[in-house]
PDB file of C-alpha atoms in Angstrom:
ATOM      1  CA  UNK A 190     -32.047 -15.510-104.338  1.00 43.00           C
ATOM      2  CA  UNK A 191     -28.417 -16.405-103.807  1.00 48.00           C
ATOM      3  CA  UNK A 192     -27.252 -15.020-107.134  1.00 66.00           C
ATOM      4  CA  UNK A 193     -28.969 -11.649-107.034  1.00 83.00           C
ATOM      5  CA  UNK A 194     -26.571  -8.764-107.620  1.00 86.00           C
ATOM      6  CA  UNK A 195     -26.883  -7.387-104.098  1.00 87.00           C
ATOM      7  CA  UNK A 196     -25.732 -10.706-102.631  1.00 88.00           C
ATOM      8  CA  UNK A 197     -22.764 -10.780-104.996  1.00 89.00           C
ATOM      9  CA  UNK A 198     -21.904  -7.199-104.067  1.00 88.00           C
ATOM     10  CA  UNK A 199     -22.183  -8.124-100.396  1.00 89.00           C
ATOM     11  CA  UNK A 200     -19.807 -11.058-100.868  1.00 89.00           C
ATOM     12  CA  UNK A 201     -17.269  -8.791-102.612  1.00 89.00           C
ATOM     13  CA  UNK A 202     -17.483  -6.299 -99.728  1.00 88.00           C
ATOM     14  CA  UNK A 203     -17.028  -9.093 -97.142  1.00 88.00           C
ATOM     15  CA  UNK A 204     -13.937 -10.270 -99.024  1.00 87.00           C
ATOM     16  CA  UNK A 205     -12.521  -6.741 -99.097  1.00 84.00           C
ATOM     17  CA  UNK A 206     -13.194  -5.904 -95.447  1.00 86.00           C
ATOM     18  CA  UNK A 207     -12.722  -9.313 -93.843  1.00 86.00           C
ATOM     19  CA  UNK A 208     -15.806  -8.771 -91.706  1.00 86.00           C
ATOM     20  CA  UNK A 209     -19.450  -9.717 -92.220  1.00 87.00           C
ATOM     21  CA  UNK A 210     -20.844  -7.035 -89.942  1.00 85.00           C
ATOM     22  CA  UNK A 211     -18.865  -4.164 -91.451  1.00 86.00           C
ATOM     23  CA  UNK A 212     -19.774  -5.227 -94.990  1.00 85.00           C
ATOM     24  CA  UNK A 213     -23.443  -5.408 -94.082  1.00 86.00           C
ATOM     25  CA  UNK A 214     -23.289  -2.027 -92.391  1.00 86.00           C
ATOM     26  CA  UNK A 215     -21.741  -0.484 -95.512  1.00 82.00           C
ATOM     27  CA  UNK A 216     -24.633  -1.821 -97.585  1.00 85.00           C
ATOM     28  CA  UNK A 217     -27.301  -1.101 -94.957  1.00 85.00           C
ATOM     29  CA  UNK A 218     -28.089  -4.781 -94.408  1.00 89.00           C
ATOM     30  CA  UNK A 219     -28.725  -6.102 -90.904  1.00 90.00           C
ATOM     31  CA  UNK A 220     -26.199  -8.529 -89.360  1.00 87.00           C
ATOM     32  CA  UNK A 221     -28.739 -11.359 -89.476  1.00 90.00           C
ATOM     33  CA  UNK A 222     -29.618 -10.736 -93.119  1.00 89.00           C
ATOM     34  CA  UNK A 223     -25.928 -10.456 -94.005  1.00 88.00           C
ATOM     35  CA  UNK A 224     -25.172 -13.880 -92.524  1.00 89.00           C
ATOM     36  CA  UNK A 225     -28.237 -15.422 -94.144  1.00 90.00           C
ATOM     37  CA  UNK A 226     -27.349 -14.103 -97.585  1.00 90.00           C
ATOM     38  CA  UNK A 227     -23.781 -15.456 -97.437  1.00 89.00           C
ATOM     39  CA  UNK A 228     -24.977 -18.828 -96.118  1.00 90.00           C
ATOM     40  CA  UNK A 229     -27.569 -19.036 -98.898  1.00 89.00           C
ATOM     41  CA  UNK A 230     -24.891 -18.253-101.474  1.00 88.00           C
ATOM     42  CA  UNK A 231     -22.657 -21.006-100.116  1.00 88.00           C
ATOM     43  CA  UNK A 232     -25.566 -23.439-100.091  1.00 88.00           C
ATOM     44  CA  UNK A 233     -26.443 -22.610-103.698  1.00 88.00           C
ATOM     45  CA  UNK A 234     -22.849 -23.112-104.821  1.00 88.00           C
ATOM     46  CA  UNK A 235     -22.310 -26.181-102.661  1.00 88.00           C
ATOM     47  CA  UNK A 236     -18.965 -24.910-101.360  1.00 90.00           C
ATOM     48  CA  UNK A 237     -17.668 -23.005 -98.385  1.00 91.00           C
ATOM     49  CA  UNK A 238     -16.585 -19.517 -99.432  1.00 90.00           C
ATOM     50  CA  UNK A 239     -15.388 -18.132 -96.092  1.00 90.00           C
ATOM     51  CA  UNK A 240     -13.346 -19.193 -93.100  1.00 88.00           C
ATOM     52  CA  UNK A 241     -15.055 -17.690 -90.055  1.00 85.00           C
ATOM     53  CA  UNK A 242     -13.532 -16.839 -86.678  1.00 79.00           C
ATOM     54  CA  UNK A 243     -14.884 -14.761 -83.810  1.00 70.00           C
ATOM     55  CA  UNK A 244     -12.896 -11.735 -85.019  1.00 74.00           C
ATOM     56  CA  UNK A 245     -12.717 -11.923 -88.799  1.00 79.00           C
ATOM     57  CA  UNK A 246     -13.447 -13.904 -91.923  1.00 87.00           C
ATOM     58  CA  UNK A 247     -11.163 -14.869 -94.786  1.00 88.00           C
ATOM     59  CA  UNK A 248     -11.644 -16.473 -98.178  1.00 90.00           C
ATOM     60  CA  UNK A 249     -11.306 -20.191 -98.771  1.00 91.00           C
ATOM     61  CA  UNK A 250      -9.599 -21.252-102.021  1.00 89.00           C
ATOM     62  CA  UNK A 251     -13.078 -21.668-103.499  1.00 90.00           C
ATOM     63  CA  UNK A 252     -13.940 -18.204-102.241  1.00 88.00           C
ATOM     64  CA  UNK A 253     -10.901 -16.723-103.990  1.00 88.00           C
ATOM     65  CA  UNK A 254     -11.999 -18.292-107.274  1.00 89.00           C
ATOM     66  CA  UNK A 255     -15.609 -17.188-106.908  1.00 89.00           C
ATOM     67  CA  UNK A 256     -14.532 -13.643-106.029  1.00 87.00           C
ATOM     68  CA  UNK A 257     -13.037 -13.170-109.498  1.00 84.00           C
ATOM     69  CA  UNK A 258     -16.291 -14.269-111.136  1.00 84.00           C
ATOM     70  CA  UNK A 259     -18.422 -12.161-108.807  1.00 86.00           C
ATOM     71  CA  UNK A 260     -16.449  -9.041-109.729  1.00 82.00           C
ATOM     72  CA  UNK A 261     -16.829  -9.817-113.430  1.00 79.00           C
ATOM     73  CA  UNK A 262     -20.590 -10.234-113.036  1.00 83.00           C
ATOM     74  CA  UNK A 263     -20.919  -6.931-111.177  1.00 80.00           C
ATOM     75  CA  UNK A 264     -18.791  -5.105-113.751  1.00 74.00           C
ATOM     76  CA  UNK A 265     -20.901  -6.571-116.533  1.00 74.00           C
ATOM     77  CA  UNK A 266     -24.117  -5.534-114.834  1.00 76.00           C
ATOM     78  CA  UNK A 267     -22.844  -1.973-114.450  1.00 71.00           C
ATOM     79  CA  UNK A 268     -21.890  -1.867-118.113  1.00 66.00           C
ATOM     80  CA  UNK A 269     -25.279  -3.244-119.138  1.00 69.00           C
ATOM     81  CA  UNK A 270     -27.122  -0.646-117.068  1.00 68.00           C
ATOM     82  CA  UNK A 271     -25.116   2.134-118.655  1.00 63.00           C
ATOM     83  CA  UNK A 272     -25.610   0.783-122.171  1.00 60.00           C
ATOM     84  CA  UNK A 273     -29.359   0.223-121.828  1.00 60.00           C
ATOM     85  CA  UNK A 274     -30.228   3.301-119.823  1.00 56.00           C
ATOM     86  CA  UNK A 275     -33.058   5.218-121.423  1.00 46.00           C
ATOM     87  CA  UNK A 276     -31.380   8.435-120.376  1.00 48.00           C
ATOM     88  CA  UNK A 277     -27.613   8.344-120.717  1.00 53.00           C
ATOM     89  CA  UNK A 278     -27.394  11.779-119.126  1.00 64.00           C
ATOM     90  CA  UNK A 279     -29.019  10.615-115.889  1.00 79.00           C
ATOM     91  CA  UNK A 280     -26.576  10.719-112.991  1.00 87.00           C
ATOM     92  CA  UNK A 281     -27.505   8.364-110.147  1.00 86.00           C
ATOM     93  CA  UNK A 282     -26.315   5.683-107.748  1.00 86.00           C
ATOM     94  CA  UNK A 283     -23.890   5.176-104.854  1.00 88.00           C
ATOM     95  CA  UNK A 284     -20.445   6.713-105.312  1.00 93.00           C
ATOM     96  CA  UNK A 285     -17.419   5.701-103.207  1.00 93.00           C
ATOM     97  CA  UNK A 286     -14.398   8.015-103.265  1.00 96.00           C
ATOM     98  CA  UNK A 287     -11.158   8.076-101.276  1.00 96.00           C
ATOM     99  CA  UNK A 288      -8.651  10.927-100.911  1.00 95.00           C
ATOM    100  CA  UNK A 289      -5.896  12.089 -98.591  1.00 92.00           C
ATOM    101  CA  UNK A 290      -7.125  13.646 -95.365  1.00 91.00           C
ATOM    102  CA  UNK A 291      -5.799  17.204 -95.693  1.00 90.00           C
ATOM    103  CA  UNK A 292      -6.592  17.559 -99.388  1.00 92.00           C
ATOM    104  CA  UNK A 293     -10.043  16.081 -98.932  1.00 94.00           C
ATOM    105  CA  UNK A 294     -10.892  18.413 -96.056  1.00 93.00           C
ATOM    106  CA  UNK A 295      -9.748  21.583 -97.808  1.00 91.00           C
ATOM    107  CA  UNK A 296     -10.473  20.916-101.486  1.00 94.00           C
ATOM    108  CA  UNK A 297     -13.318  18.381-101.629  1.00 96.00           C
ATOM    109  CA  UNK A 298     -15.474  18.706 -98.511  1.00 96.00           C
ATOM    110  CA  UNK A 299     -16.269  22.433 -99.021  1.00 95.00           C
ATOM    111  CA  UNK A 300     -17.854  21.610-102.405  1.00 96.00           C
ATOM    112  CA  UNK A 301     -19.797  18.461-101.489  1.00 96.00           C
ATOM    113  CA  UNK A 302     -23.039  20.332-100.836  1.00 97.00           C
ATOM    114  CA  UNK A 303     -22.972  21.919-104.281  1.00 96.00           C
ATOM    115  CA  UNK A 304     -22.169  18.587-105.944  1.00 97.00           C
ATOM    116  CA  UNK A 305     -25.028  16.754-104.211  1.00 97.00           C
ATOM    117  CA  UNK A 306     -27.460  19.570-105.011  1.00 96.00           C
ATOM    118  CA  UNK A 307     -26.519  19.293-108.680  1.00 95.00           C
ATOM    119  CA  UNK A 308     -26.981  15.510-108.622  1.00 95.00           C
ATOM    120  CA  UNK A 309     -29.825  14.686-106.209  1.00 94.00           C
ATOM    121  CA  UNK A 310     -29.907  10.999-107.207  1.00 91.00           C
ATOM    122  CA  UNK A 311     -26.283  10.418-106.153  1.00 93.00           C
ATOM    123  CA  UNK A 312     -25.246   9.183-102.697  1.00 92.00           C
ATOM    124  CA  UNK A 313     -21.605   9.905-101.892  1.00 95.00           C
ATOM    125  CA  UNK A 314     -19.317   8.142 -99.447  1.00 93.00           C
ATOM    126  CA  UNK A 315     -16.017  10.006 -99.052  1.00 96.00           C
ATOM    127  CA  UNK A 316     -13.282   8.248 -97.069  1.00 95.00           C
ATOM    128  CA  UNK A 317     -10.294  10.398 -96.095  1.00 94.00           C
ATOM    129  CA  UNK A 318      -7.036   8.698 -95.198  1.00 88.00           C
ATOM    130  CA  UNK A 319      -3.334   9.389 -95.572  1.00 81.00           C
ATOM    131  CA  UNK A 320      -2.759   5.681 -96.232  1.00 82.00           C
ATOM    132  CA  UNK A 321      -2.495   4.454 -99.823  1.00 84.00           C
ATOM    133  CA  UNK A 322      -5.711   2.475-100.237  1.00 85.00           C
ATOM    134  CA  UNK A 323      -6.137  -0.386-102.711  1.00 86.00           C
ATOM    135  CA  UNK A 324      -9.235   0.921-104.476  1.00 89.00           C
ATOM    136  CA  UNK A 325     -10.039  -2.388-106.167  1.00 83.00           C
ATOM    137  CA  UNK A 326      -9.769  -4.438-102.996  1.00 79.00           C
ATOM    138  CA  UNK A 327     -11.825  -1.956-100.987  1.00 83.00           C
ATOM    139  CA  UNK A 328     -14.456  -1.345-103.627  1.00 84.00           C
ATOM    140  CA  UNK A 329     -13.875   2.328-104.422  1.00 90.00           C
ATOM    141  CA  UNK A 330     -15.095   3.895-107.640  1.00 92.00           C
ATOM    142  CA  UNK A 331     -12.422   6.572-107.551  1.00 94.00           C
ATOM    143  CA  UNK A 332      -9.372   7.856-105.707  1.00 95.00           C
ATOM    144  CA  UNK A 333      -8.048  11.422-105.786  1.00 96.00           C
ATOM    145  CA  UNK A 334      -4.264  11.269-105.515  1.00 94.00           C
ATOM    146  CA  UNK A 335      -1.457  13.807-105.569  1.00 92.00           C
ATOM    147  CA  UNK A 336       2.109  13.606-106.830  1.00 87.00           C
ATOM    148  CA  UNK A 337       3.886  11.129-109.040  1.00 80.00           C
ATOM    149  CA  UNK A 338       1.908   7.931-109.632  1.00 81.00           C
ATOM    150  CA  UNK A 339       3.521   4.524-109.437  1.00 76.00           C
ATOM    151  CA  UNK A 340       3.071   2.267-112.441  1.00 69.00           C
ATOM    152  CA  UNK A 341      -0.110   0.198-112.153  1.00 75.00           C
ATOM    153  CA  UNK A 342      -3.098  -1.132-114.082  1.00 78.00           C
ATOM    154  CA  UNK A 343      -5.311   1.667-112.736  1.00 86.00           C
ATOM    155  CA  UNK A 344      -6.763   4.278-115.085  1.00 89.00           C
ATOM    156  CA  UNK A 345      -5.510   7.770-114.226  1.00 93.00           C
ATOM    157  CA  UNK A 346      -6.734  11.170-115.403  1.00 93.00           C
ATOM    158  CA  UNK A 347      -4.782  14.354-114.721  1.00 94.00           C
ATOM    159  CA  UNK A 348      -7.124  16.916-113.124  1.00 94.00           C
ATOM    160  CA  UNK A 349      -4.897  19.871-112.255  1.00 93.00           C
ATOM    161  CA  UNK A 350      -1.384  20.993-111.552  1.00 92.00           C
ATOM    162  CA  UNK A 351      -0.171  20.733-107.971  1.00 93.00           C
ATOM    163  CA  UNK A 352       2.346  23.569-107.579  1.00 93.00           C
ATOM    164  CA  UNK A 353       4.690  23.309-104.616  1.00 94.00           C
ATOM    165  CA  UNK A 354       6.742  26.053-103.032  1.00 95.00           C
ATOM    166  CA  UNK A 355       9.009  26.885-100.127  1.00 97.00           C
ATOM    167  CA  UNK A 356       7.407  28.901 -97.330  1.00 98.00           C
ATOM    168  CA  UNK A 357       8.175  30.162 -93.846  1.00 98.00           C
ATOM    169  CA  UNK A 358       6.681  32.430 -91.216  1.00 98.00           C
ATOM    170  CA  UNK A 359       7.820  36.085 -91.291  1.00 97.00           C
ATOM    171  CA  UNK A 360       9.040  35.719 -87.703  1.00 97.00           C
ATOM    172  CA  UNK A 361      11.408  32.909 -88.695  1.00 98.00           C
ATOM    173  CA  UNK A 362      12.853  34.880 -91.618  1.00 97.00           C
ATOM    174  CA  UNK A 363      13.318  37.958 -89.445  1.00 97.00           C
ATOM    175  CA  UNK A 364      15.292  35.812 -87.014  1.00 96.00           C
ATOM    176  CA  UNK A 365      17.244  33.631 -89.462  1.00 96.00           C
ATOM    177  CA  UNK A 366      17.392  35.772 -92.593  1.00 96.00           C
ATOM    178  CA  UNK A 367      16.169  35.243 -96.149  1.00 94.00           C
ATOM    179  CA  UNK A 368      18.026  32.575 -98.146  1.00 97.00           C
ATOM    180  CA  UNK A 369      19.260  34.026-101.434  1.00 95.00           C
ATOM    181  CA  UNK A 370      20.003  30.738-103.203  1.00 96.00           C
ATOM    182  CA  UNK A 371      19.199  27.025-102.824  1.00 96.00           C
ATOM    183  CA  UNK A 372      22.627  26.475-101.295  1.00 96.00           C
ATOM    184  CA  UNK A 373      21.672  28.799 -98.420  1.00 97.00           C
ATOM    185  CA  UNK A 374      19.028  26.300 -97.302  1.00 97.00           C
ATOM    186  CA  UNK A 375      21.789  24.146 -95.839  1.00 96.00           C
ATOM    187  CA  UNK A 376      22.317  26.679 -93.077  1.00 96.00           C
ATOM    188  CA  UNK A 377      18.602  27.022 -92.297  1.00 97.00           C
ATOM    189  CA  UNK A 378      16.288  24.977 -90.132  1.00 97.00           C
ATOM    190  CA  UNK A 379      14.084  23.082 -92.586  1.00 97.00           C
ATOM    191  CA  UNK A 380      10.987  21.136 -91.633  1.00 97.00           C
ATOM    192  CA  UNK A 381      11.204  17.705 -93.210  1.00 94.00           C
ATOM    193  CA  UNK A 382       8.232  15.584 -94.228  1.00 92.00           C
ATOM    194  CA  UNK A 383       9.043  11.891 -93.976  1.00 88.00           C
ATOM    195  CA  UNK A 384      12.399  11.154 -95.568  1.00 86.00           C
ATOM    196  CA  UNK A 385      12.220  13.924 -98.182  1.00 87.00           C
ATOM    197  CA  UNK A 386      15.502  15.616 -97.319  1.00 92.00           C
ATOM    198  CA  UNK A 387      16.664  16.328-100.873  1.00 95.00           C
ATOM    199  CA  UNK A 388      14.769  19.326-102.246  1.00 96.00           C
ATOM    200  CA  UNK A 389      14.894  19.882-106.010  1.00 96.00           C
ATOM    201  CA  UNK A 390      14.577  23.509-107.127  1.00 96.00           C
ATOM    202  CA  UNK A 391      14.366  24.866-110.680  1.00 94.00           C
ATOM    203  CA  UNK A 392      15.317  28.418-111.685  1.00 93.00           C
ATOM    204  CA  UNK A 393      13.671  30.532-114.391  1.00 89.00           C
ATOM    205  CA  UNK A 394      15.989  29.047-117.037  1.00 91.00           C
ATOM    206  CA  UNK A 395      14.998  25.499-116.098  1.00 90.00           C
ATOM    207  CA  UNK A 396      18.284  24.671-114.386  1.00 93.00           C
ATOM    208  CA  UNK A 397      17.747  22.241-111.519  1.00 94.00           C
ATOM    209  CA  UNK A 398      19.601  22.313-108.236  1.00 94.00           C
ATOM    210  CA  UNK A 399      19.223  19.618-105.591  1.00 95.00           C
ATOM    211  CA  UNK A 400      19.929  20.623-102.009  1.00 96.00           C
ATOM    212  CA  UNK A 401      20.024  18.342 -98.981  1.00 96.00           C
ATOM    213  CA  UNK A 402      18.309  20.007 -96.050  1.00 97.00           C
ATOM    214  CA  UNK A 403      18.079  19.318 -92.342  1.00 95.00           C
ATOM    215  CA  UNK A 404      16.338  20.647 -89.275  1.00 94.00           C
ATOM    216  CA  UNK A 405      15.249  19.892 -85.745  1.00 95.00           C
ATOM    217  CA  UNK A 406      11.695  18.809 -86.613  1.00 96.00           C
ATOM    218  CA  UNK A 407      10.713  15.902 -88.860  1.00 95.00           C
ATOM    219  CA  UNK A 408       7.212  14.467 -89.226  1.00 94.00           C
ATOM    220  CA  UNK A 409       5.260  12.029 -91.381  1.00 89.00           C
ATOM    221  CA  UNK A 410       2.114  14.198 -91.293  1.00 88.00           C
ATOM    222  CA  UNK A 411       1.681  17.083 -93.729  1.00 88.00           C
ATOM    223  CA  UNK A 412      -0.570  19.122 -91.450  1.00 91.00           C
ATOM    224  CA  UNK A 413       2.077  18.980 -88.740  1.00 94.00           C
ATOM    225  CA  UNK A 414       4.506  20.615 -91.176  1.00 95.00           C
ATOM    226  CA  UNK A 415       2.042  23.474 -91.684  1.00 96.00           C
ATOM    227  CA  UNK A 416       1.580  23.936 -87.946  1.00 97.00           C
ATOM    228  CA  UNK A 417       5.341  23.967 -87.384  1.00 97.00           C
ATOM    229  CA  UNK A 418       5.725  26.580 -90.120  1.00 98.00           C
ATOM    230  CA  UNK A 419       3.124  28.796 -88.473  1.00 98.00           C
ATOM    231  CA  UNK A 420       5.027  28.483 -85.184  1.00 98.00           C
ATOM    232  CA  UNK A 421       8.139  29.825 -86.906  1.00 97.00           C
ATOM    233  CA  UNK A 422      10.176  26.635 -86.641  1.00 97.00           C
ATOM    234  CA  UNK A 423      11.741  26.864 -90.081  1.00 97.00           C
ATOM    235  CA  UNK A 424      11.304  26.608 -93.843  1.00 98.00           C
ATOM    236  CA  UNK A 425       9.023  23.977 -95.353  1.00 97.00           C
ATOM    237  CA  UNK A 426       8.042  22.593 -98.739  1.00 96.00           C
ATOM    238  CA  UNK A 427       4.268  22.678 -99.211  1.00 96.00           C
ATOM    239  CA  UNK A 428       1.629  22.288-101.899  1.00 94.00           C
ATOM    240  CA  UNK A 429       0.083  25.613-102.857  1.00 92.00           C
ATOM    241  CA  UNK A 430      -3.473  24.489-102.054  1.00 91.00           C
ATOM    242  CA  UNK A 431      -2.363  23.677 -98.513  1.00 92.00           C
ATOM    243  CA  UNK A 432      -0.940  27.117 -97.669  1.00 94.00           C
ATOM    244  CA  UNK A 433      -2.720  29.568-100.009  1.00 91.00           C
ATOM    245  CA  UNK A 434      -4.907  30.957 -97.204  1.00 92.00           C
ATOM    246  CA  UNK A 435      -1.872  31.469 -94.959  1.00 95.00           C
ATOM    247  CA  UNK A 436      -0.014  33.237 -97.774  1.00 95.00           C
ATOM    248  CA  UNK A 437      -2.998  35.478 -98.455  1.00 92.00           C
ATOM    249  CA  UNK A 438      -3.245  36.398 -94.775  1.00 95.00           C
ATOM    250  CA  UNK A 439       0.506  36.965 -94.426  1.00 96.00           C
ATOM    251  CA  UNK A 440       0.959  34.228 -91.841  1.00 97.00           C
ATOM    252  CA  UNK A 441       3.424  32.588 -94.248  1.00 97.00           C
ATOM    253  CA  UNK A 442       5.534  34.032 -97.072  1.00 97.00           C
ATOM    254  CA  UNK A 443       7.345  32.468-100.006  1.00 96.00           C
ATOM    255  CA  UNK A 444      11.001  31.605 -99.766  1.00 97.00           C
ATOM    256  CA  UNK A 445      13.149  31.684-102.935  1.00 97.00           C
ATOM    257  CA  UNK A 446      10.142  32.797-105.011  1.00 94.00           C
ATOM    258  CA  UNK A 447      12.154  32.824-108.246  1.00 94.00           C
ATOM    259  CA  UNK A 448      12.546  29.051-107.991  1.00 95.00           C
ATOM    260  CA  UNK A 449       9.931  26.379-108.632  1.00 93.00           C
ATOM    261  CA  UNK A 450       9.923  23.012-106.894  1.00 94.00           C
ATOM    262  CA  UNK A 451      10.482  19.839-108.866  1.00 90.00           C
ATOM    263  CA  UNK A 452       9.580  17.313-109.963  1.00 89.00           C
ATOM    264  CA  UNK A 453       6.209  18.544-111.231  1.00 89.00           C
ATOM    265  CA  UNK A 454       3.249  17.129-109.315  1.00 92.00           C
ATOM    266  CA  UNK A 455      -0.390  16.834-110.343  1.00 93.00           C
ATOM    267  CA  UNK A 456      -3.789  16.015-108.887  1.00 94.00           C
ATOM    268  CA  UNK A 457      -5.074  12.753-110.381  1.00 95.00           C
ATOM    269  CA  UNK A 458      -8.377  10.901-110.566  1.00 95.00           C
ATOM    270  CA  UNK A 459      -7.588   7.186-110.383  1.00 94.00           C
ATOM    271  CA  UNK A 460     -10.130   4.431-111.034  1.00 92.00           C
ATOM    272  CA  UNK A 461     -10.211   0.667-111.576  1.00 87.00           C
ATOM    273  CA  UNK A 462      -9.355  -0.589-115.081  1.00 81.00           C
ATOM    274  CA  UNK A 463     -11.569  -2.372-117.600  1.00 64.00           C
ATOM    275  CA  UNK A 464     -14.804  -0.938-116.292  1.00 63.00           C
ATOM    276  CA  UNK A 465     -17.399   1.244-117.910  1.00 70.00           C
ATOM    277  CA  UNK A 466     -17.264   4.784-116.538  1.00 82.00           C
ATOM    278  CA  UNK A 467     -20.547   5.314-114.651  1.00 85.00           C
ATOM    279  CA  UNK A 468     -22.193   8.687-115.088  1.00 88.00           C
ATOM    280  CA  UNK A 469     -21.839   9.461-111.369  1.00 92.00           C
ATOM    281  CA  UNK A 470     -18.051   8.939-111.537  1.00 93.00           C
ATOM    282  CA  UNK A 471     -17.774  11.044-114.686  1.00 93.00           C
ATOM    283  CA  UNK A 472     -19.840  13.790-113.051  1.00 95.00           C
ATOM    284  CA  UNK A 473     -17.642  13.792-109.926  1.00 97.00           C
ATOM    285  CA  UNK A 474     -14.438  13.968-111.981  1.00 96.00           C
ATOM    286  CA  UNK A 475     -15.644  16.834-114.158  1.00 95.00           C
ATOM    287  CA  UNK A 476     -17.121  18.780-111.247  1.00 96.00           C
ATOM    288  CA  UNK A 477     -13.984  18.654-109.118  1.00 95.00           C
ATOM    289  CA  UNK A 478     -11.606  19.095-112.029  1.00 95.00           C
ATOM    290  CA  UNK A 479     -13.013  22.621-112.448  1.00 94.00           C
ATOM    291  CA  UNK A 480     -12.764  23.345-108.701  1.00 92.00           C
ATOM    292  CA  UNK A 481      -9.178  22.100-108.446  1.00 92.00           C
ATOM    293  CA  UNK A 482      -8.058  24.118-111.463  1.00 90.00           C
ATOM    294  CA  UNK A 483      -9.746  27.233-110.092  1.00 89.00           C
ATOM    295  CA  UNK A 484      -8.006  26.761-106.737  1.00 85.00           C
ATOM    296  CA  UNK A 485      -4.626  26.541-108.487  1.00 85.00           C
ATOM    297  CA  UNK A 486      -5.305  29.651-110.588  1.00 83.00           C
ATOM    298  CA  UNK A 487      -6.359  31.665-107.548  1.00 78.00           C
ATOM    299  CA  UNK A 488      -3.364  30.475-105.550  1.00 71.00           C
ATOM    300  CA  UNK A 489      -0.776  31.233-108.235  1.00 66.00           C
ATOM    301  CA  UNK A 490      -2.219  34.744-108.551  1.00 60.00           C
ATOM    302  CA  UNK A 491      -1.202  35.553-104.974  1.00 56.00           C
ATOM    303  CA  UNK A 492       1.347  38.376-104.889  1.00 50.00           C
ATOM    304  CA  UNK A 493       4.827  37.810-103.491  1.00 49.00           C
ATOM    305  CA  UNK A 494       5.324  39.060 -99.977  1.00 43.00           C
ATOM    306  CA  UNK A 495       7.312  42.294 -99.609  1.00 40.00           C
ATOM    307  CA  UNK A 496      11.001  41.618 -99.730  1.00 39.00           C
ATOM    308  CA  UNK A 497      10.687  38.228-101.494  1.00 39.00           C
TER     309      UNK A 497
END
């Protein structure tokens, strides 16, 4: 019993979360059964795998070693199931995906119903967080990420462009005037996200101009930038998907529309390396790739506001 795949998967989840109860809850196993399974695994191996305290658990040195083997066994089992499946086109199983909060809410959540109707044998867990999650450590099948990717061993697939642009509320521009060139941004109130104070703009000829901006409001939360823009607090740099509805409704307008924002950003599907690609992951990637590309096409087709 100790070496059944579900017990190994449970052990990997305990190692990732540092908590027996949370791991059991994720896998729909009762607290008592969770403890019993881990104890049986330790008894079978003849070693202690976990240090236990009242608040958390951590791996012993033996647990660290066994974790590597447990992951290899689970990866091998997944590959074997895919290879021996009588119907390679069947899409089934539990799917764990993580994405940023704002992007997930606006670009993924609205399509979940359609995805699950298309694939009735798939169960989806979508975790939304603005923190950069270690998908291997936390057991995710896939992460949807935006921007420039850092070098890593993860497998990345480009799903769609992520156009960015400068926008502001009409009321702000009526009060402060329209900038005519990137240099004019220095005299405007700009809403800064994090420490991104150097904005890189590219004209129609491909010439790049970097301008250092400043303003009275700085935040580490992208949705707060959007709210500040709507309140007329200044000019902001936003992804098109995040403000397309506001542009369409006229609540925001483009600033310096003849310039594009650099460097180029993309929407990526990122997954663990050296694993077979399960049909459910492939289905999710292909389904949302089409939705993301459609969203970009519809957004870039928006007309410029009068006077821009």
